[in-house]
Amino acid sequence: MPVRSAIMTVMTRAAEKAGRALRRDFGEVEQLQVSMKGPADFVSQADRKSEKLLHEELSRARPGYGFVGEEGTDEKGDGEHRWIVDPLDGTTNFLHGIPHWAVSIALQKGGEIVAGVVYDPVKDEMFWGEKGMGAYLNATRLRVSRRSELHTALLATGIPFKGSKYWESFLKELQSVMLKIAGVRRMGTASLDLAYVAAGRYDGYWERGIHPWDVAAGLLLVKEAGGFAASMDKGGDPVYGRSIITTNAALHASLRELLGTG
Ligand code: IPD
Ligand code: CA
């Protein structure tokens, strides 16, 4: 059983607590859906409640750390440490009663992501990792896949919404990828897409238009599991640069070439 550090214990406990609350709300959504009441407001409330809970938990454990969350919390803190939080990643899945969504928490220290947690409360899968210490799924060490031939690769992606400036480039990328690989998945939860690359379930993942809270924790997991992660844009930052490509070690060069990212 790997030993979780003090900071990792703080992060996983906070994710579990938020996950328990969201799971209760998810049950409600399923009922609301059945009664056709339209659960959108309820879901955004659940999302905001989750961010509040995570902010309280993390700030209590580490007063002074900065905090940025998808739902709008933005605190500078000590300027050195910062939580980057997606309180409910996969909102559309949640809204539709699809059991594939997550809580994502990353810790940035001095400009670098040093710890990450992606928790899937429905499956009770806790993906966690710390810089230099490896990545885990519950108690099992994670390694990216070993697949080295494009035609056997299964990739995940996200589809930019219609009208987005990334729409056209995405369609081109999808076409060139689909001609060469075994399959593409669009599961709707970026943090889990990354966690699944770390776990070797997917051989890679790419997406344009994403935000730091979608990817910060998952990126660390991929790196700690022996994978590659980069921005799709030359010189771009993978966390803050709004585009990302991650793969196992063997497919990195060929996938980048296929996607035209050099
Ligand atoms: C979205 C999901 C989705 C990804 C989008 C994200 P949200 O986050 O992670 O998979 O394709 O780019 O915005 O809105 O469900 O928290
Ligand atoms: Ca998100």
Coordinates of C-alpha atoms and ligand atoms in Angstrom, one line a residue:
M1 CA 0.0 0.0 0.0
P2 CA 1.7 3.3 -1.1
V3 CA 1.9 5.9 1.7
R4 CA 0.2 9.1 0.9
S5 CA 2.0 12.3 2.1
A6 CA 0.3 14.8 4.3
I7 CA -0.6 17.1 1.4
M8 CA -1.9 14.1 -0.6
T9 CA -4.1 13.1 2.3
V10 CA -5.5 16.6 2.4
M11 CA -6.2 16.5 -1.3
T12 CA -7.8 13.0 -1.4
R13 CA -10.0 13.7 1.7
A14 CA -11.3 16.9 0.2
A15 CA -12.0 15.1 -3.1
E16 CA -13.8 12.3 -1.3
K17 CA -15.9 14.8 0.7
A18 CA -16.9 16.7 -2.4
G19 CA -17.5 13.4 -4.2
R20 CA -19.9 12.2 -1.5
A21 CA -22.0 15.4 -1.8
L22 CA -22.0 15.3 -5.6
R23 CA -23.0 11.6 -5.6
R24 CA -26.1 12.5 -3.5
D25 CA -26.9 15.3 -5.9
F26 CA -26.3 13.0 -8.9
G27 CA -29.0 10.7 -7.4
E28 CA -31.4 13.7 -7.3
V29 CA -30.6 14.6 -10.9
E30 CA -31.6 11.1 -12.0
Q31 CA -34.9 11.5 -10.2
L32 CA -35.5 15.0 -11.5
Q33 CA -34.8 13.8 -15.0
V34 CA -37.4 11.1 -14.6
S35 CA -39.9 13.8 -13.6
M36 CA -38.9 15.9 -16.6
K37 CA -38.3 19.0 -14.4
G38 CA -35.1 20.1 -16.1
P39 CA -32.2 19.8 -13.7
A40 CA -29.8 22.4 -15.2
D41 CA -30.1 24.9 -12.3
F42 CA -29.8 22.1 -9.8
V43 CA -26.6 20.9 -11.4
S44 CA -25.0 24.4 -11.5
Q45 CA -25.9 24.7 -7.8
A46 CA -24.2 21.3 -7.1
D47 CA -21.2 22.5 -9.0
R48 CA -20.9 25.7 -7.0
K49 CA -21.6 23.9 -3.7
S50 CA -18.7 21.5 -4.5
E51 CA -16.3 24.4 -5.2
K52 CA -17.3 26.0 -1.9
L53 CA -16.7 22.8 0.0
L54 CA -13.3 22.2 -1.7
H55 CA -12.3 25.8 -1.0
E56 CA -13.2 25.5 2.6
E57 CA -11.5 22.1 3.1
L58 CA -8.3 23.1 1.2
S59 CA -8.0 26.6 2.8
R60 CA -8.5 25.2 6.2
A61 CA -5.7 22.7 5.7
R62 CA -3.4 25.1 4.1
P63 CA -4.3 28.7 4.9
G64 CA -2.6 31.2 2.6
Y65 CA -2.5 29.0 -0.5
G66 CA -4.0 30.6 -3.6
F67 CA -7.1 29.1 -5.2
V68 CA -8.6 29.1 -8.7
G69 CA -11.7 27.2 -9.4
E70 CA -13.9 26.7 -12.5
E71 CA -16.9 28.3 -10.8
G72 CA -15.1 31.6 -10.3
T73 CA -13.2 31.5 -7.0
D74 CA -9.9 33.3 -7.6
E75 CA -7.6 34.0 -4.7
K76 CA -4.0 35.0 -5.1
G77 CA -2.8 33.7 -1.7
D78 CA 0.9 33.6 -0.9
G79 CA 1.9 33.9 -4.6
E80 CA 3.9 30.6 -4.3
H81 CA 1.2 27.9 -3.8
R82 CA -2.1 27.6 -5.7
W83 CA -4.9 25.1 -5.8
I84 CA -6.3 24.6 -9.3
V85 CA -9.7 23.0 -8.9
D86 CA -12.5 21.7 -11.1
P87 CA -15.3 21.0 -8.6
L88 CA -17.3 19.0 -11.1
D89 CA -15.7 18.0 -14.4
G90 CA -18.0 16.4 -16.9
T91 CA -21.0 18.7 -16.1
T92 CA -22.9 17.6 -19.2
N93 CA -22.6 13.9 -18.3
F94 CA -23.8 14.7 -14.7
L95 CA -26.8 16.7 -16.1
H96 CA -27.8 13.8 -18.3
G97 CA -27.4 11.2 -15.6
I98 CA -24.3 9.6 -17.2
P99 CA -22.1 8.2 -14.5
H100 CA -18.8 9.6 -15.8
W101 CA -17.7 12.8 -14.1
A102 CA -15.0 13.8 -11.6
V103 CA -13.5 16.2 -9.0
S104 CA -10.1 17.5 -10.0
I105 CA -7.6 19.1 -7.7
A106 CA -4.0 20.2 -8.6
L107 CA -1.4 21.9 -6.4
Q108 CA 0.9 24.4 -8.1
K109 CA 4.1 25.4 -6.4
G110 CA 6.4 28.1 -7.8
G111 CA 4.8 27.8 -11.2
E112 CA 5.0 24.0 -11.4
I113 CA 2.3 21.4 -10.8
V114 CA 3.5 19.2 -7.9
A115 CA 0.5 17.1 -6.9
G116 CA -2.8 16.1 -8.6
V117 CA -5.9 14.2 -7.7
V118 CA -8.7 13.2 -10.1
Y119 CA -11.6 11.4 -8.3
D120 CA -14.4 9.5 -10.0
P121 CA -16.9 9.2 -7.1
V122 CA -19.3 6.9 -9.0
K123 CA -16.7 4.2 -9.6
D124 CA -14.8 5.2 -6.5
E125 CA -11.6 5.5 -8.5
M126 CA -9.1 7.8 -6.9
F127 CA -6.3 8.8 -9.3
W128 CA -3.5 10.6 -7.4
G129 CA 0.1 11.5 -7.8
E130 CA 2.9 13.7 -6.7
K131 CA 5.9 15.0 -8.6
G132 CA 8.7 12.5 -8.5
M133 CA 6.7 10.0 -6.4
G134 CA 4.6 8.3 -9.2
A135 CA 0.9 8.1 -9.9
Y136 CA -1.6 5.7 -8.5
L137 CA -5.2 4.5 -8.9
N138 CA -6.3 3.8 -5.4
A139 CA -3.3 1.6 -4.2
T140 CA -2.1 0.5 -7.6
R141 CA 0.9 2.2 -9.4
L142 CA 0.0 3.6 -12.8
R143 CA 2.0 3.2 -16.0
V144 CA 1.0 4.5 -19.4
S145 CA 0.3 2.0 -22.1
R146 CA 3.1 0.3 -24.1
R147 CA 1.3 0.4 -27.5
S148 CA 3.7 1.6 -30.1
E149 CA 1.8 1.2 -33.4
L150 CA -0.6 3.9 -34.4
H151 CA -3.1 1.5 -35.9
T152 CA -3.6 -0.2 -32.5
A153 CA -4.0 3.1 -30.6
L154 CA -7.2 4.2 -28.8
L155 CA -7.3 7.9 -28.2
A156 CA -9.6 10.3 -26.4
T157 CA -10.4 13.8 -27.3
G158 CA -12.9 16.6 -26.6
I159 CA -15.1 18.2 -29.3
P160 CA -15.0 22.0 -29.3
F161 CA -18.5 23.5 -29.3
K162 CA -19.9 24.6 -32.6
G163 CA -18.8 28.1 -33.4
S164 CA -15.7 27.8 -31.4
K165 CA -12.5 29.0 -33.1
Y166 CA -11.1 25.4 -32.6
W167 CA -13.9 23.8 -34.6
E168 CA -12.3 23.6 -38.0
S169 CA -8.9 22.5 -36.8
F170 CA -10.6 19.8 -34.7
L171 CA -12.4 18.4 -37.7
K172 CA -9.2 18.2 -39.7
E173 CA -7.3 16.6 -36.8
L174 CA -10.1 14.1 -36.2
Q175 CA -10.1 13.1 -39.9
S176 CA -6.3 12.5 -40.0
V177 CA -6.3 10.6 -36.7
M178 CA -9.3 8.4 -37.6
L179 CA -7.6 7.3 -40.8
K180 CA -4.7 5.9 -38.9
I181 CA -5.7 4.7 -35.5
A182 CA -8.0 2.0 -33.9
G183 CA -10.6 4.3 -32.3
V184 CA -11.5 7.6 -30.7
R185 CA -13.5 8.3 -27.6
R186 CA -15.3 11.5 -26.5
M187 CA -16.3 10.7 -23.0
G188 CA -16.8 14.3 -21.8
T189 CA -14.6 14.6 -18.8
A190 CA -11.1 15.9 -19.6
S191 CA -9.6 15.2 -16.2
L192 CA -10.6 11.5 -16.5
D193 CA -9.4 11.3 -20.1
L194 CA -6.0 12.3 -18.7
A195 CA -6.2 9.9 -15.8
Y196 CA -7.1 7.1 -18.2
V197 CA -4.0 7.9 -20.3
A198 CA -2.0 7.6 -17.1
A199 CA -3.6 4.3 -16.4
G200 CA -2.9 2.9 -19.9
R201 CA -6.6 2.7 -20.7
Y202 CA -6.1 5.2 -23.5
D203 CA -2.9 5.5 -25.5
G204 CA -3.3 9.3 -25.8
Y205 CA -5.6 12.3 -25.6
W206 CA -5.7 15.7 -27.3
E207 CA -7.9 18.7 -27.0
R208 CA -8.0 22.3 -27.9
G209 CA -9.9 25.0 -25.9
I210 CA -9.4 23.4 -22.5
H211 CA -8.7 25.3 -19.2
P212 CA -6.1 24.8 -16.5
W213 CA -8.7 23.3 -14.1
D214 CA -9.6 20.6 -16.7
V215 CA -6.0 19.4 -17.1
A216 CA -3.6 20.5 -14.3
A217 CA -4.1 17.4 -12.1
G218 CA -4.4 14.9 -15.0
L219 CA -1.2 16.2 -16.6
L220 CA 0.8 15.5 -13.5
L221 CA -0.7 11.9 -13.4
V222 CA 0.4 11.3 -17.1
K223 CA 3.9 12.5 -16.5
E224 CA 4.3 10.5 -13.3
A225 CA 3.0 7.4 -15.1
G226 CA 5.8 7.8 -17.7
G227 CA 3.9 9.6 -20.4
F228 CA 4.4 12.8 -22.4
A229 CA 2.3 15.9 -22.1
A230 CA 2.7 19.1 -24.1
S231 CA 0.8 22.0 -25.6
M232 CA -0.3 21.5 -29.2
D233 CA 1.0 24.9 -30.0
K234 CA 4.7 25.5 -30.4
G235 CA 6.2 26.9 -27.2
G236 CA 2.8 26.9 -25.4
D237 CA 2.3 25.9 -21.8
P238 CA 0.4 22.6 -21.4
V239 CA -1.5 23.8 -18.3
Y240 CA -2.3 27.4 -19.3
G241 CA -2.0 27.3 -23.1
R242 CA -5.6 26.1 -23.8
S243 CA -4.4 23.0 -25.9
I244 CA -2.9 19.7 -24.9
I245 CA -1.6 16.5 -26.3
T246 CA -0.6 13.6 -24.1
T247 CA 0.5 10.1 -25.2
N248 CA 2.6 7.2 -24.0
A249 CA 6.3 7.4 -24.7
A250 CA 6.3 5.3 -27.8
L251 CA 3.6 7.1 -29.7
H252 CA 4.5 10.7 -28.9
A253 CA 6.4 11.6 -32.0
S254 CA 4.1 9.9 -34.5
L255 CA 0.9 11.3 -32.9
R256 CA 2.3 14.8 -32.9
E257 CA 3.2 14.5 -36.5
L258 CA -0.3 13.1 -37.3
L259 CA -1.9 16.0 -35.6
G260 CA 0.4 18.5 -37.3
T261 CA 1.8 19.8 -34.0
G262 CA 5.4 19.2 -35.0
Ligands
IPD1 C1 -15.5 20.0 -19.9 C2 -15.2 18.5 -20.0 C3 -15.1 18.1 -21.4 C4 -14.1 18.9 -22.2 C5 -14.4 20.4 -22.1 C6 -14.5 20.8 -20.6 P1 -16.9 20.8 -17.7 O1 -15.5 20.5 -18.5 O2 -14.0 18.3 -19.3 O3 -14.6 16.7 -21.5 O4 -14.2 18.5 -23.6 O5 -13.3 21.1 -22.7 O6 -14.8 22.2 -20.6 O7 -17.5 21.9 -18.4 O8 -17.7 19.5 -17.8 O9 -16.4 21.1 -16.3
CA2 CA -14.1 21.0 -16.6

